[in-house]
mmCIF file of C-alpha atoms in Angstrom:
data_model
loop_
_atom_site.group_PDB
_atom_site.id
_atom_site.type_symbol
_atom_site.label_atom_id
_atom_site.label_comp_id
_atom_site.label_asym_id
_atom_site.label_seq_id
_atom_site.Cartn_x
_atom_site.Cartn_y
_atom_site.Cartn_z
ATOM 1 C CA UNK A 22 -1.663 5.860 4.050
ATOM 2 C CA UNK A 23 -3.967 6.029 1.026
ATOM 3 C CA UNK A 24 -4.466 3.177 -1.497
ATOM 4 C CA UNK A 25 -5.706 4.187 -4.916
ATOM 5 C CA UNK A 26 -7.534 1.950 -7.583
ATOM 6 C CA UNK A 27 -8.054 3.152 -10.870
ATOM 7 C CA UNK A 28 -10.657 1.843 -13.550
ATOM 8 C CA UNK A 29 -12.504 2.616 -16.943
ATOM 9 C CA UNK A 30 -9.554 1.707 -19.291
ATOM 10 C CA UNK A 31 -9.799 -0.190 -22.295
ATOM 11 C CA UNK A 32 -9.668 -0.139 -25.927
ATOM 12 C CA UNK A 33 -11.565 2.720 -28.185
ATOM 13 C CA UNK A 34 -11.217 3.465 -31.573
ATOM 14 C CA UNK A 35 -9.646 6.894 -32.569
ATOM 15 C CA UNK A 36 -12.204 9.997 -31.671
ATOM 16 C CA UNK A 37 -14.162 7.857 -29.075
ATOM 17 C CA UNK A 38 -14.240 8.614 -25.174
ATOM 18 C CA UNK A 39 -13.419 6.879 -21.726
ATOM 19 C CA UNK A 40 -14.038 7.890 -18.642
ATOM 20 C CA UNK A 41 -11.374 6.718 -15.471
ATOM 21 C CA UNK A 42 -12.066 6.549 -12.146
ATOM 22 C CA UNK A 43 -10.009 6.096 -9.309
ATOM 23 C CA UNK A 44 -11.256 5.291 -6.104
ATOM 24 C CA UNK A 45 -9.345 6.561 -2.448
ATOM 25 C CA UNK A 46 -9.404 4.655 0.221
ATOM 26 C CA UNK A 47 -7.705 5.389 3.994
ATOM 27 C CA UNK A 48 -6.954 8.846 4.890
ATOM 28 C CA UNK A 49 -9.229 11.682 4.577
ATOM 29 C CA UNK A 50 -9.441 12.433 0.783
ATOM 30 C CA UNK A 51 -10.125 15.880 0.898
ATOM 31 C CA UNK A 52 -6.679 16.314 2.119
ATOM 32 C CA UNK A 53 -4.992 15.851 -0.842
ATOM 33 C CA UNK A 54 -4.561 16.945 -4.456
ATOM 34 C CA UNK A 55 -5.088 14.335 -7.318
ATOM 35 C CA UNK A 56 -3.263 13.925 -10.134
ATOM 36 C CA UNK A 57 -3.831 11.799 -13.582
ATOM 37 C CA UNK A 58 -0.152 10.822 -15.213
ATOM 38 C CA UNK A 59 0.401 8.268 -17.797
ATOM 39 C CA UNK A 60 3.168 6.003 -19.451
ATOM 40 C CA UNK A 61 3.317 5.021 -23.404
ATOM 41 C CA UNK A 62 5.298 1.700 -23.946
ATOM 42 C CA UNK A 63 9.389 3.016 -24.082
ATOM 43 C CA UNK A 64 8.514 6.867 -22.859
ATOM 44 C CA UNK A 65 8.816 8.315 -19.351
ATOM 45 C CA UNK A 66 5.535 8.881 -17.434
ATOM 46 C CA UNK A 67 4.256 12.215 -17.873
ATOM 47 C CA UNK A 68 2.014 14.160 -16.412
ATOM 48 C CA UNK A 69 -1.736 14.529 -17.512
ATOM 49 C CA UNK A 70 -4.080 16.538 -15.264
ATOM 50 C CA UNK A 71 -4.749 17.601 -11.867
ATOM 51 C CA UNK A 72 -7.217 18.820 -9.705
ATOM 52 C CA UNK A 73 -6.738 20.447 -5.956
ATOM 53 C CA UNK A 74 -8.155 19.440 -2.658
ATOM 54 C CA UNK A 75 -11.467 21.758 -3.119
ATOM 55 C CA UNK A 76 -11.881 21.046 -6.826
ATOM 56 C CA UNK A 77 -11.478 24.485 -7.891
ATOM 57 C CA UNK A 78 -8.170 24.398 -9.473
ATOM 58 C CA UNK A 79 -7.607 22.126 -12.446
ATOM 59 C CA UNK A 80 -4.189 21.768 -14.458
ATOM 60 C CA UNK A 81 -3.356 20.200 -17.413
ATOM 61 C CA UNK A 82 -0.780 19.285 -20.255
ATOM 62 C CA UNK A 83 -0.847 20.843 -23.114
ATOM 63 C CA UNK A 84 -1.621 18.100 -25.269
ATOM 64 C CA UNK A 85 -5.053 17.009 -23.418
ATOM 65 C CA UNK A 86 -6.785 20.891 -22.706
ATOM 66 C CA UNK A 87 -9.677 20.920 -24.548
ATOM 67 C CA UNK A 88 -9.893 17.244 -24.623
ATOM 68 C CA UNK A 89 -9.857 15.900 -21.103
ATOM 69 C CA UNK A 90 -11.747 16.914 -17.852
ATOM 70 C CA UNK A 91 -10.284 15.934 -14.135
ATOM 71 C CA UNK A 92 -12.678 16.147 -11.496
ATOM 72 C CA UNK A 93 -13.332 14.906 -8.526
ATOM 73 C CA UNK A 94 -15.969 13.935 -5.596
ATOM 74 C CA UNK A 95 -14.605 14.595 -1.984
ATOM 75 C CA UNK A 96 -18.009 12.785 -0.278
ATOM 76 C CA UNK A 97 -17.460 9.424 -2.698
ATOM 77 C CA UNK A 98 -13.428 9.427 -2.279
ATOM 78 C CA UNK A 99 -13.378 9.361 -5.727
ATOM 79 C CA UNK A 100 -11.621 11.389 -9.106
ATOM 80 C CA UNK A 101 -12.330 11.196 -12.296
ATOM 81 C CA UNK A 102 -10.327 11.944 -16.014
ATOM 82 C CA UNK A 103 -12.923 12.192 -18.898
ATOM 83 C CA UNK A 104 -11.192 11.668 -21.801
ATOM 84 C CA UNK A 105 -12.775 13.025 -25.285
ATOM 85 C CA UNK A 106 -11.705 12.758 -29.099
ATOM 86 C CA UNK A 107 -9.272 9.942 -28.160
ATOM 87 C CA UNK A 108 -6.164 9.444 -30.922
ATOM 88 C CA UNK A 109 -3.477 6.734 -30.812
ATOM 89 C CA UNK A 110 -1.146 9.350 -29.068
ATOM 90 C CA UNK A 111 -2.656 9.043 -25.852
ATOM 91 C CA UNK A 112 -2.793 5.065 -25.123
ATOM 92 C CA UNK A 113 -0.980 4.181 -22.353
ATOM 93 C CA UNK A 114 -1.241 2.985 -18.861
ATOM 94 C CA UNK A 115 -3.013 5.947 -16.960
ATOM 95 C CA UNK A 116 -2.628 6.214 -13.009
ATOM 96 C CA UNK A 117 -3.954 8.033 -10.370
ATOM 97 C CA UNK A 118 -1.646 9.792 -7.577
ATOM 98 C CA UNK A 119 -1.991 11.672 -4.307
ATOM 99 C CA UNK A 120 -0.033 14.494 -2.853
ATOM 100 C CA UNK A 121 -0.720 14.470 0.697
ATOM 101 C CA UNK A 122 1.277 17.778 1.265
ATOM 102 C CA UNK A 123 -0.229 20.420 -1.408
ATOM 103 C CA UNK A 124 0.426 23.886 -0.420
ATOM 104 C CA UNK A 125 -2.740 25.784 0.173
ATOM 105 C CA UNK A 126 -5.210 24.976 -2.445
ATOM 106 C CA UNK A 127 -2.663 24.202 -5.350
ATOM 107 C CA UNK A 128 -1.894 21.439 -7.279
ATOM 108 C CA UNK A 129 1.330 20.058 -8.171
ATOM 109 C CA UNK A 130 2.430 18.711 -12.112
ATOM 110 C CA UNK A 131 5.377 17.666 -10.808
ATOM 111 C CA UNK A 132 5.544 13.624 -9.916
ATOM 112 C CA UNK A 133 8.037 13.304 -7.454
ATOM 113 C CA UNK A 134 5.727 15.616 -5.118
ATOM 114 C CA UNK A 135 3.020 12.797 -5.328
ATOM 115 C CA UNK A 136 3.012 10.182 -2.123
ATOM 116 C CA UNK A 137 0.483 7.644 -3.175
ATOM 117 C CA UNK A 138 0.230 5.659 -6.852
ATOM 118 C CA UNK A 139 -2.568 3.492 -7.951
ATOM 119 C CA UNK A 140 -1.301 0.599 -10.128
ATOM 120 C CA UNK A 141 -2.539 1.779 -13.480
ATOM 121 C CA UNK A 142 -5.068 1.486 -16.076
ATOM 122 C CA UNK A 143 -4.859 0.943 -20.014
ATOM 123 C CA UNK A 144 -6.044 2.790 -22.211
ATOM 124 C CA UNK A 145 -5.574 1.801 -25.754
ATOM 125 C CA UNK A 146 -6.669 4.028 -28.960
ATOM 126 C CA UNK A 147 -6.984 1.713 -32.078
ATOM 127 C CA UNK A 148 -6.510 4.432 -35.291
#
C-alpha cells in the first residue's frame, strides 16, 4: 500500500507557473512509475505526464510537451509536475498515481494500469 498527497495547486493568471508535488508514503517508491492525470469540471480525467521508476523515461500529452516537466526524487519519495505558460485550458483538479506493476523501466498513460490515487489538487488558470 502507498498513500499519495499532492500539493502546489491554486489559482494563477494565464501564462504564469505552478509547481505540484506529491509526496509517497508506504512502500518502496522506487518501485513504481508515477503518473500526473487531471479532471476539468464535466470532462473525463485524462492523462498528463509520467515518469518511470529510474527517472529516465518521461511521457506526456500532447497538449502539455513543451510546457510541463514531471520529475521525480526516489531518496525524498517525492514527484513533481512543473507547469509553465499556464492557459485556462488546463485548470482542473490534478492527481498523482502509482503503478506498482510497470514493466521494466516503462511507464504507462493508460489509468486503469495505475494502483494508487492521491485525492487531487486544483489548479485554476484565471484568463
Amino acid at each position: 500500500q502507498v498513500q499519495l498527497v499532492e500539493s502546489g495547486g491554486g489559482l494563477v493568471q494565464a501564462g504564469g507557473s505552478l509547481r505540484l508535488s506529491c509526496a509517497a508514503s508506504g512502500r518502496t517508491f522506487s518501485n513504481y512509475a508515477m503518473g500526473w492525470f487531471r479532471q476539468a469540471p464535466g470532462k473525463e480525467r485524462e492523462f498528463v505526464a509520467t515518469i518511470s521508476r529510474s527517472g529516465a523515461n518521461t511521457y506526456y500529452t500532447d497538449s502539455v510537451k513543451g510546457r510541463f516537466t514531471i520529475s521525480r526524487n526516489n531518496a525524498r519519495n517525492m514527484a513533481y509536475l512543473q507547469m509553465n505558460s499556464l492557459s485556462p485550458e488546463d485548470t482542473a483538479v490534478y492527481y498523482c498515481a502509482a503503478d506498482n506493476n510497470p514493466t521494466g523501466n516503462s511507464a504507462t498513460s493508460q489509468g486503469w494500469r495505475y494502483d494508487y490515487w492521491g485525492q487531487g489538487t486544483q489548479v485554476t488558470v484565471s484568463s
